[in-house]
PDB file of C-alpha atoms in Angstrom:
ATOM      1  CA  UNK A   1      64.114  25.367  57.496  1.00  0.00           C
ATOM      2  CA  UNK A   2      65.519  23.188  54.764  1.00  0.00           C
ATOM      3  CA  UNK A   3      68.734  24.599  53.372  1.00  0.00           C
ATOM      4  CA  UNK A   4      69.680  22.032  50.679  1.00  0.00           C
ATOM      5  CA  UNK A   5      71.140  24.139  47.221  1.00  0.00           C
ATOM      6  CA  UNK A   6      69.145  21.601  45.517  1.00  0.00           C
ATOM      7  CA  UNK A   7      65.451  23.006  46.557  1.00  0.00           C
ATOM      8  CA  UNK A   8      63.588  25.059  43.833  1.00  0.00           C
ATOM      9  CA  UNK A   9      61.304  26.935  44.470  1.00  0.00           C
ATOM     10  CA  UNK A  10      57.558  26.080  45.294  1.00  0.00           C
ATOM     11  CA  UNK A  11      54.090  27.075  44.435  1.00  0.00           C
ATOM     12  CA  UNK A  12      54.102  28.163  48.297  1.00  0.00           C
ATOM     13  CA  UNK A  13      57.568  31.234  47.698  1.00  0.00           C
ATOM     14  CA  UNK A  14      55.715  32.357  44.925  1.00  0.00           C
ATOM     15  CA  UNK A  15      52.284  33.212  46.533  1.00  0.00           C
ATOM     16  CA  UNK A  16      54.124  34.193  49.662  1.00  0.00           C
ATOM     17  CA  UNK A  17      55.965  36.237  47.680  1.00  0.00           C
ATOM     18  CA  UNK A  18      52.463  37.840  45.782  1.00  0.00           C
ATOM     19  CA  UNK A  19      50.624  38.357  49.080  1.00  0.00           C
ATOM     20  CA  UNK A  20      53.003  40.111  50.420  1.00  0.00           C
ATOM     21  CA  UNK A  21      53.381  42.106  47.257  1.00  0.00           C
ATOM     22  CA  UNK A  22      50.041  42.963  47.077  1.00  0.00           C
ATOM     23  CA  UNK A  23      50.055  43.612  51.120  1.00  0.00           C
ATOM     24  CA  UNK A  24      52.633  46.447  50.696  1.00  0.00           C
ATOM     25  CA  UNK A  25      51.441  47.780  46.882  1.00  0.00           C
ATOM     26  CA  UNK A  26      47.870  48.020  47.654  1.00  0.00           C
ATOM     27  CA  UNK A  27      47.138  46.680  51.137  1.00  0.00           C
ATOM     28  CA  UNK A  28      46.349  50.898  51.795  1.00  0.00           C
ATOM     29  CA  UNK A  29      44.390  51.234  48.845  1.00  0.00           C
ATOM     30  CA  UNK A  30      41.067  50.947  50.161  1.00  0.00           C
ATOM     31  CA  UNK A  31      39.570  54.704  48.531  1.00  0.00           C
ATOM     32  CA  UNK A  32      41.210  53.085  45.427  1.00  0.00           C
ATOM     33  CA  UNK A  33      38.783  49.768  45.271  1.00  0.00           C
ATOM     34  CA  UNK A  34      42.413  47.699  44.921  1.00  0.00           C
ATOM     35  CA  UNK A  35      41.994  46.629  48.597  1.00  0.00           C
ATOM     36  CA  UNK A  36      40.204  43.653  47.615  1.00  0.00           C
ATOM     37  CA  UNK A  37      43.613  42.325  45.727  1.00  0.00           C
ATOM     38  CA  UNK A  38      45.555  41.689  49.045  1.00  0.00           C
ATOM     39  CA  UNK A  39      42.290  39.903  50.954  1.00  0.00           C
ATOM     40  CA  UNK A  40      42.089  37.720  47.902  1.00  0.00           C
ATOM     41  CA  UNK A  41      45.563  36.310  48.027  1.00  0.00           C
ATOM     42  CA  UNK A  42      45.293  36.355  51.627  1.00  0.00           C
ATOM     43  CA  UNK A  43      42.444  34.064  51.097  1.00  0.00           C
ATOM     44  CA  UNK A  44      43.734  32.055  48.795  1.00  0.00           C
ATOM     45  CA  UNK A  45      47.229  31.698  51.573  1.00  0.00           C
ATOM     46  CA  UNK A  46      45.031  30.478  54.568  1.00  0.00           C
ATOM     47  CA  UNK A  47      43.006  28.392  52.452  1.00  0.00           C
ATOM     48  CA  UNK A  48      46.491  26.660  50.405  1.00  0.00           C
ATOM     49  CA  UNK A  49      47.858  26.881  54.140  1.00  0.00           C
ATOM     50  CA  UNK A  50      45.462  24.410  55.552  1.00  0.00           C
ATOM     51  CA  UNK A  51      44.899  22.287  52.469  1.00  0.00           C
ATOM     52  CA  UNK A  52      49.312  21.757  52.883  1.00  0.00           C
ATOM     53  CA  UNK A  53      48.639  21.025  56.711  1.00  0.00           C
ATOM     54  CA  UNK A  54      45.852  18.410  55.960  1.00  0.00           C
ATOM     55  CA  UNK A  55      47.594  16.696  53.300  1.00  0.00           C
ATOM     56  CA  UNK A  56      51.303  15.674  55.207  1.00  0.00           C
ATOM     57  CA  UNK A  57      48.974  16.194  59.120  1.00  0.00           C
ATOM     58  CA  UNK A  58      51.929  18.328  60.387  1.00  0.00           C
ATOM     59  CA  UNK A  59      51.762  21.912  60.748  1.00  0.00           C
ATOM     60  CA  UNK A  60      55.735  22.887  60.407  1.00  0.00           C
ATOM     61  CA  UNK A  61      56.015  26.764  61.878  1.00  0.00           C
ATOM     62  CA  UNK A  62      58.433  28.065  63.740  1.00  0.00           C
ATOM     63  CA  UNK A  63      57.912  27.857  67.418  1.00  0.00           C
ATOM     64  CA  UNK A  64      58.788  32.270  67.648  1.00  0.00           C
ATOM     65  CA  UNK A  65      55.270  33.058  64.963  1.00  0.00           C
ATOM     66  CA  UNK A  66      53.484  30.480  67.428  1.00  0.00           C
ATOM     67  CA  UNK A  67      54.337  32.633  69.894  1.00  0.00           C
ATOM     68  CA  UNK A  68      53.229  35.743  67.929  1.00  0.00           C
ATOM     69  CA  UNK A  69      50.327  33.297  67.707  1.00  0.00           C
ATOM     70  CA  UNK A  70      49.389  32.917  70.942  1.00  0.00           C
ATOM     71  CA  UNK A  71      49.325  36.923  70.765  1.00  0.00           C
ATOM     72  CA  UNK A  72      46.798  37.245  68.944  1.00  0.00           C
ATOM     73  CA  UNK A  73      44.677  34.246  70.205  1.00  0.00           C
ATOM     74  CA  UNK A  74      45.645  37.058  74.347  1.00  0.00           C
ATOM     75  CA  UNK A  75      44.479  39.486  72.183  1.00  0.00           C
ATOM     76  CA  UNK A  76      40.886  38.381  71.785  1.00  0.00           C
ATOM     77  CA  UNK A  77      40.505  36.504  74.625  1.00  0.00           C
ATOM     78  CA  UNK A  78      41.476  39.586  76.906  1.00  0.00           C
ATOM     79  CA  UNK A  79      38.709  41.836  74.367  1.00  0.00           C
ATOM     80  CA  UNK A  80      35.844  39.313  74.951  1.00  0.00           C
ATOM     81  CA  UNK A  81      35.903  39.168  79.049  1.00  0.00           C
ATOM     82  CA  UNK A  82      37.195  42.052  79.644  1.00  0.00           C
ATOM     83  CA  UNK A  83      34.302  45.698  80.179  1.00  0.00           C
ATOM     84  CA  UNK A  84      33.661  45.569  76.200  1.00  0.00           C
ATOM     85  CA  UNK A  85      32.686  41.814  75.842  1.00  0.00           C
ATOM     86  CA  UNK A  86      29.410  43.145  74.293  1.00  0.00           C
ATOM     87  CA  UNK A  87      30.634  45.487  71.537  1.00  0.00           C
ATOM     88  CA  UNK A  88      31.748  42.780  69.412  1.00  0.00           C
ATOM     89  CA  UNK A  89      34.094  42.249  67.393  1.00  0.00           C
ATOM     90  CA  UNK A  90      36.732  45.605  66.636  1.00  0.00           C
ATOM     91  CA  UNK A  91      38.148  46.740  63.950  1.00  0.00           C
ATOM     92  CA  UNK A  92      41.374  46.892  65.447  1.00  0.00           C
ATOM     93  CA  UNK A  93      41.036  43.807  66.708  1.00  0.00           C
ATOM     94  CA  UNK A  94      39.495  42.458  63.437  1.00  0.00           C
ATOM     95  CA  UNK A  95      42.950  43.314  61.505  1.00  0.00           C
ATOM     96  CA  UNK A  96      45.231  41.818  64.392  1.00  0.00           C
ATOM     97  CA  UNK A  97      44.160  38.473  63.389  1.00  0.00           C
ATOM     98  CA  UNK A  98      43.694  38.511  59.891  1.00  0.00           C
ATOM     99  CA  UNK A  99      47.439  39.697  60.480  1.00  0.00           C
ATOM    100  CA  UNK A 100      48.159  36.425  63.090  1.00  0.00           C
ATOM    101  CA  UNK A 101      46.743  34.360  60.797  1.00  0.00           C
ATOM    102  CA  UNK A 102      48.356  35.756  57.546  1.00  0.00           C
ATOM    103  CA  UNK A 103      51.553  35.257  59.347  1.00  0.00           C
ATOM    104  CA  UNK A 104      50.485  31.431  60.220  1.00  0.00           C
ATOM    105  CA  UNK A 105      50.110  30.982  56.875  1.00  0.00           C
ATOM    106  CA  UNK A 106      53.476  32.378  55.257  1.00  0.00           C
ATOM    107  CA  UNK A 107      54.783  30.069  58.332  1.00  0.00           C
ATOM    108  CA  UNK A 108      53.449  26.941  57.348  1.00  0.00           C
ATOM    109  CA  UNK A 109      54.073  26.937  53.597  1.00  0.00           C
ATOM    110  CA  UNK A 110      57.834  28.761  54.017  1.00  0.00           C
ATOM    111  CA  UNK A 111      59.568  25.419  54.526  1.00  0.00           C
ATOM    112  CA  UNK A 112      63.076  25.874  52.578  1.00  0.00           C
ATOM    113  CA  UNK A 113      65.426  28.848  51.782  1.00  0.00           C
ATOM    114  CA  UNK A 114      64.296  28.630  48.197  1.00  0.00           C
ATOM    115  CA  UNK A 115      61.115  29.402  48.983  1.00  0.00           C
ATOM    116  CA  UNK A 116      61.934  32.314  51.661  1.00  0.00           C
ATOM    117  CA  UNK A 117      64.407  34.186  49.106  1.00  0.00           C
ATOM    118  CA  UNK A 118      61.414  33.690  46.194  1.00  0.00           C
ATOM    119  CA  UNK A 119      59.142  35.534  48.697  1.00  0.00           C
ATOM    120  CA  UNK A 120      61.279  38.124  49.599  1.00  0.00           C
ATOM    121  CA  UNK A 121      62.297  38.551  45.961  1.00  0.00           C
ATOM    122  CA  UNK A 122      58.680  40.494  45.009  1.00  0.00           C
ATOM    123  CA  UNK A 123      58.363  42.059  48.604  1.00  0.00           C
ATOM    124  CA  UNK A 124      61.629  43.772  48.242  1.00  0.00           C
ATOM    125  CA  UNK A 125      60.935  45.504  44.872  1.00  0.00           C
ATOM    126  CA  UNK A 126      56.853  46.661  46.304  1.00  0.00           C
ATOM    127  CA  UNK A 127      58.650  49.214  47.658  1.00  0.00           C
ATOM    128  CA  UNK A 128      59.293  51.143  43.931  1.00  0.00           C
ATOM    129  CA  UNK A 129      55.807  50.599  42.903  1.00  0.00           C
ATOM    130  CA  UNK A 130      55.104  52.745  46.765  1.00  0.00           C
ATOM    131  CA  UNK A 131      57.548  54.799  45.335  1.00  0.00           C
ATOM    132  CA  UNK A 132      55.780  55.701  42.205  1.00  0.00           C
ATOM    133  CA  UNK A 133      52.560  55.759  43.999  1.00  0.00           C
ATOM    134  CA  UNK A 134      53.335  58.522  46.141  1.00  0.00           C
ATOM    135  CA  UNK A 135      56.067  60.914  43.333  1.00  0.00           C
ATOM    136  CA  UNK A 136      53.764  63.518  44.410  1.00  0.00           C
ATOM    137  CA  UNK A 137      54.054  63.813  48.169  1.00  0.00           C
ATOM    138  CA  UNK A 138      57.732  63.310  48.093  1.00  0.00           C
ATOM    139  CA  UNK A 139      58.831  65.816  45.634  1.00  0.00           C
ATOM    140  CA  UNK A 140      56.776  68.108  47.344  1.00  0.00           C
ATOM    141  CA  UNK A 141      59.049  67.012  50.507  1.00  0.00           C
ATOM    142  CA  UNK A 142      61.853  67.429  48.861  1.00  0.00           C
ATOM    143  CA  UNK A 143      61.154  71.233  47.485  1.00  0.00           C
ATOM    144  CA  UNK A 144      60.809  71.853  51.183  1.00  0.00           C
ATOM    145  CA  UNK A 145      64.229  71.017  52.066  1.00  0.00           C
ATOM    146  CA  UNK A 146      63.110  69.491  55.959  1.00  0.00           C
ATOM    147  CA  UNK A 147      60.001  67.097  57.590  1.00  0.00           C
ATOM    148  CA  UNK A 148      58.625  69.130  59.946  1.00  0.00           C
ATOM    149  CA  UNK A 149      55.985  67.279  62.248  1.00  0.00           C
ATOM    150  CA  UNK A 150      53.663  68.739  60.079  1.00  0.00           C
ATOM    151  CA  UNK A 151      54.633  67.222  56.930  1.00  0.00           C
ATOM    152  CA  UNK A 152      56.359  63.578  57.167  1.00  0.00           C
ATOM    153  CA  UNK A 153      55.697  61.412  54.507  1.00  0.00           C
ATOM    154  CA  UNK A 154      52.575  58.615  54.668  1.00  0.00           C
ATOM    155  CA  UNK A 155      51.526  58.639  51.247  1.00  0.00           C
ATOM    156  CA  UNK A 156      49.212  55.500  50.896  1.00  0.00           C
ATOM    157  CA  UNK A 157      50.751  53.481  53.716  1.00  0.00           C
ATOM    158  CA  UNK A 158      48.528  56.216  55.513  1.00  0.00           C
ATOM    159  CA  UNK A 159      50.927  56.697  58.519  1.00  0.00           C
ATOM    160  CA  UNK A 160      54.501  58.162  58.981  1.00  0.00           C
ATOM    161  CA  UNK A 161      56.031  55.330  61.487  1.00  0.00           C
ATOM    162  CA  UNK A 162      53.789  52.368  59.225  1.00  0.00           C
ATOM    163  CA  UNK A 163      56.119  53.999  56.048  1.00  0.00           C
ATOM    164  CA  UNK A 164      59.318  53.624  57.896  1.00  0.00           C
ATOM    165  CA  UNK A 165      58.830  50.161  59.180  1.00  0.00           C
ATOM    166  CA  UNK A 166      57.922  48.833  56.178  1.00  0.00           C
ATOM    167  CA  UNK A 167      60.691  50.742  54.482  1.00  0.00           C
ATOM    168  CA  UNK A 168      63.149  49.539  57.287  1.00  0.00           C
ATOM    169  CA  UNK A 169      61.501  45.914  56.920  1.00  0.00           C
ATOM    170  CA  UNK A 170      62.349  46.231  52.880  1.00  0.00           C
ATOM    171  CA  UNK A 171      66.429  47.472  53.670  1.00  0.00           C
ATOM    172  CA  UNK A 172      66.152  43.856  56.140  1.00  0.00           C
ATOM    173  CA  UNK A 173      65.224  41.896  53.003  1.00  0.00           C
ATOM    174  CA  UNK A 174      67.379  43.429  50.401  1.00  0.00           C
ATOM    175  CA  UNK A 175      70.539  43.244  51.859  1.00  0.00           C
ATOM    176  CA  UNK A 176      70.162  39.231  52.831  1.00  0.00           C
ATOM    177  CA  UNK A 177      69.275  38.408  49.340  1.00  0.00           C
ATOM    178  CA  UNK A 178      72.131  40.754  48.190  1.00  0.00           C
ATOM    179  CA  UNK A 179      74.062  38.649  50.951  1.00  0.00           C
ATOM    180  CA  UNK A 180      73.423  35.602  49.912  1.00  0.00           C
ATOM    181  CA  UNK A 181      72.682  36.152  46.409  1.00  0.00           C
ATOM    182  CA  UNK A 182      74.405  33.438  43.755  1.00  0.00           C
ATOM    183  CA  UNK A 183      74.043  35.788  40.906  1.00  0.00           C
ATOM    184  CA  UNK A 184      76.897  37.552  39.403  1.00  0.00           C
ATOM    185  CA  UNK A 185      77.487  40.606  41.069  1.00  0.00           C
ATOM    186  CA  UNK A 186      75.576  43.108  38.794  1.00  0.00           C
ATOM    187  CA  UNK A 187      72.174  41.263  39.324  1.00  0.00           C
ATOM    188  CA  UNK A 188      73.056  41.122  43.234  1.00  0.00           C
ATOM    189  CA  UNK A 189      73.331  45.145  42.846  1.00  0.00           C
ATOM    190  CA  UNK A 190      69.909  45.571  41.931  1.00  0.00           C
ATOM    191  CA  UNK A 191      69.213  45.009  45.407  1.00  0.00           C
ATOM    192  CA  UNK A 192      71.045  48.347  46.197  1.00  0.00           C
ATOM    193  CA  UNK A 193      67.923  50.524  44.257  1.00  0.00           C
ATOM    194  CA  UNK A 194      65.598  48.964  46.896  1.00  0.00           C
ATOM    195  CA  UNK A 195      67.450  50.049  49.608  1.00  0.00           C
ATOM    196  CA  UNK A 196      68.603  53.394  48.449  1.00  0.00           C
ATOM    197  CA  UNK A 197      64.377  54.335  48.045  1.00  0.00           C
ATOM    198  CA  UNK A 198      63.862  52.392  50.963  1.00  0.00           C
ATOM    199  CA  UNK A 199      66.385  54.536  52.844  1.00  0.00           C
ATOM    200  CA  UNK A 200      64.957  57.875  51.241  1.00  0.00           C
ATOM    201  CA  UNK A 201      60.952  57.096  52.473  1.00  0.00           C
ATOM    202  CA  UNK A 202      62.253  56.543  56.272  1.00  0.00           C
ATOM    203  CA  UNK A 203      64.195  60.246  55.493  1.00  0.00           C
ATOM    204  CA  UNK A 204      60.766  61.847  54.712  1.00  0.00           C
ATOM    205  CA  UNK A 205      58.372  59.716  57.136  1.00  0.00           C
ATOM    206  CA  UNK A 206      60.147  61.820  60.304  1.00  0.00           C
ATOM    207  CA  UNK A 207      59.869  58.211  61.745  1.00  0.00           C
ATOM    208  CA  UNK A 208      62.160  58.037  65.248  1.00  0.00           C
ATOM    209  CA  UNK A 209      62.350  53.956  64.963  1.00  0.00           C
ATOM    210  CA  UNK A 210      62.483  54.052  61.508  1.00  0.00           C
ATOM    211  CA  UNK A 211      65.634  56.094  62.149  1.00  0.00           C
ATOM    212  CA  UNK A 212      66.822  54.274  65.269  1.00  0.00           C
ATOM    213  CA  UNK A 213      66.104  51.397  63.588  1.00  0.00           C
TER     214      UNK A 213
END
């Protein structure tokens, strides 16, 4: 990844950022009819990555991400040769393969630190929309005073562990942006807001994975 100070964000950085924001905000909103947004952005993202590969005739995906791609291939291979091969593609496998393809596309498009930070910013602040979407449930848990196994926060993220891991990833991304911010301290401190919101979500999720993370 290029680290020159003169590099500026490209269309790829903004596109990946929009996709990451849509996944967090609308990726679990099938009942609200908003799932089409991340699906469409994902299709555009993959198409643009293919265009980038064909234009440069070069695949620039880090080795560790390629290994993740092999995980998807292995999952598909073992499924179609296993005892349930005649059942066709399962929803779980289809979801995994979509995630793998989108991850590979993001890795191909993010080539500079400027694009990486550009993509992370909308992802970090997407948690504010997620928090707003779930104000009612979080308010109920706050009034209850404690998080029980039956009353763990999941909200629009559908699963308590998924909510915690998403919030934990936001903490990591926000801290990275905060440390690497070249703006004034006041503007850099804005990243403390999504960090605080993330910690609230992790707490109310009651997820051991999130707390350990």
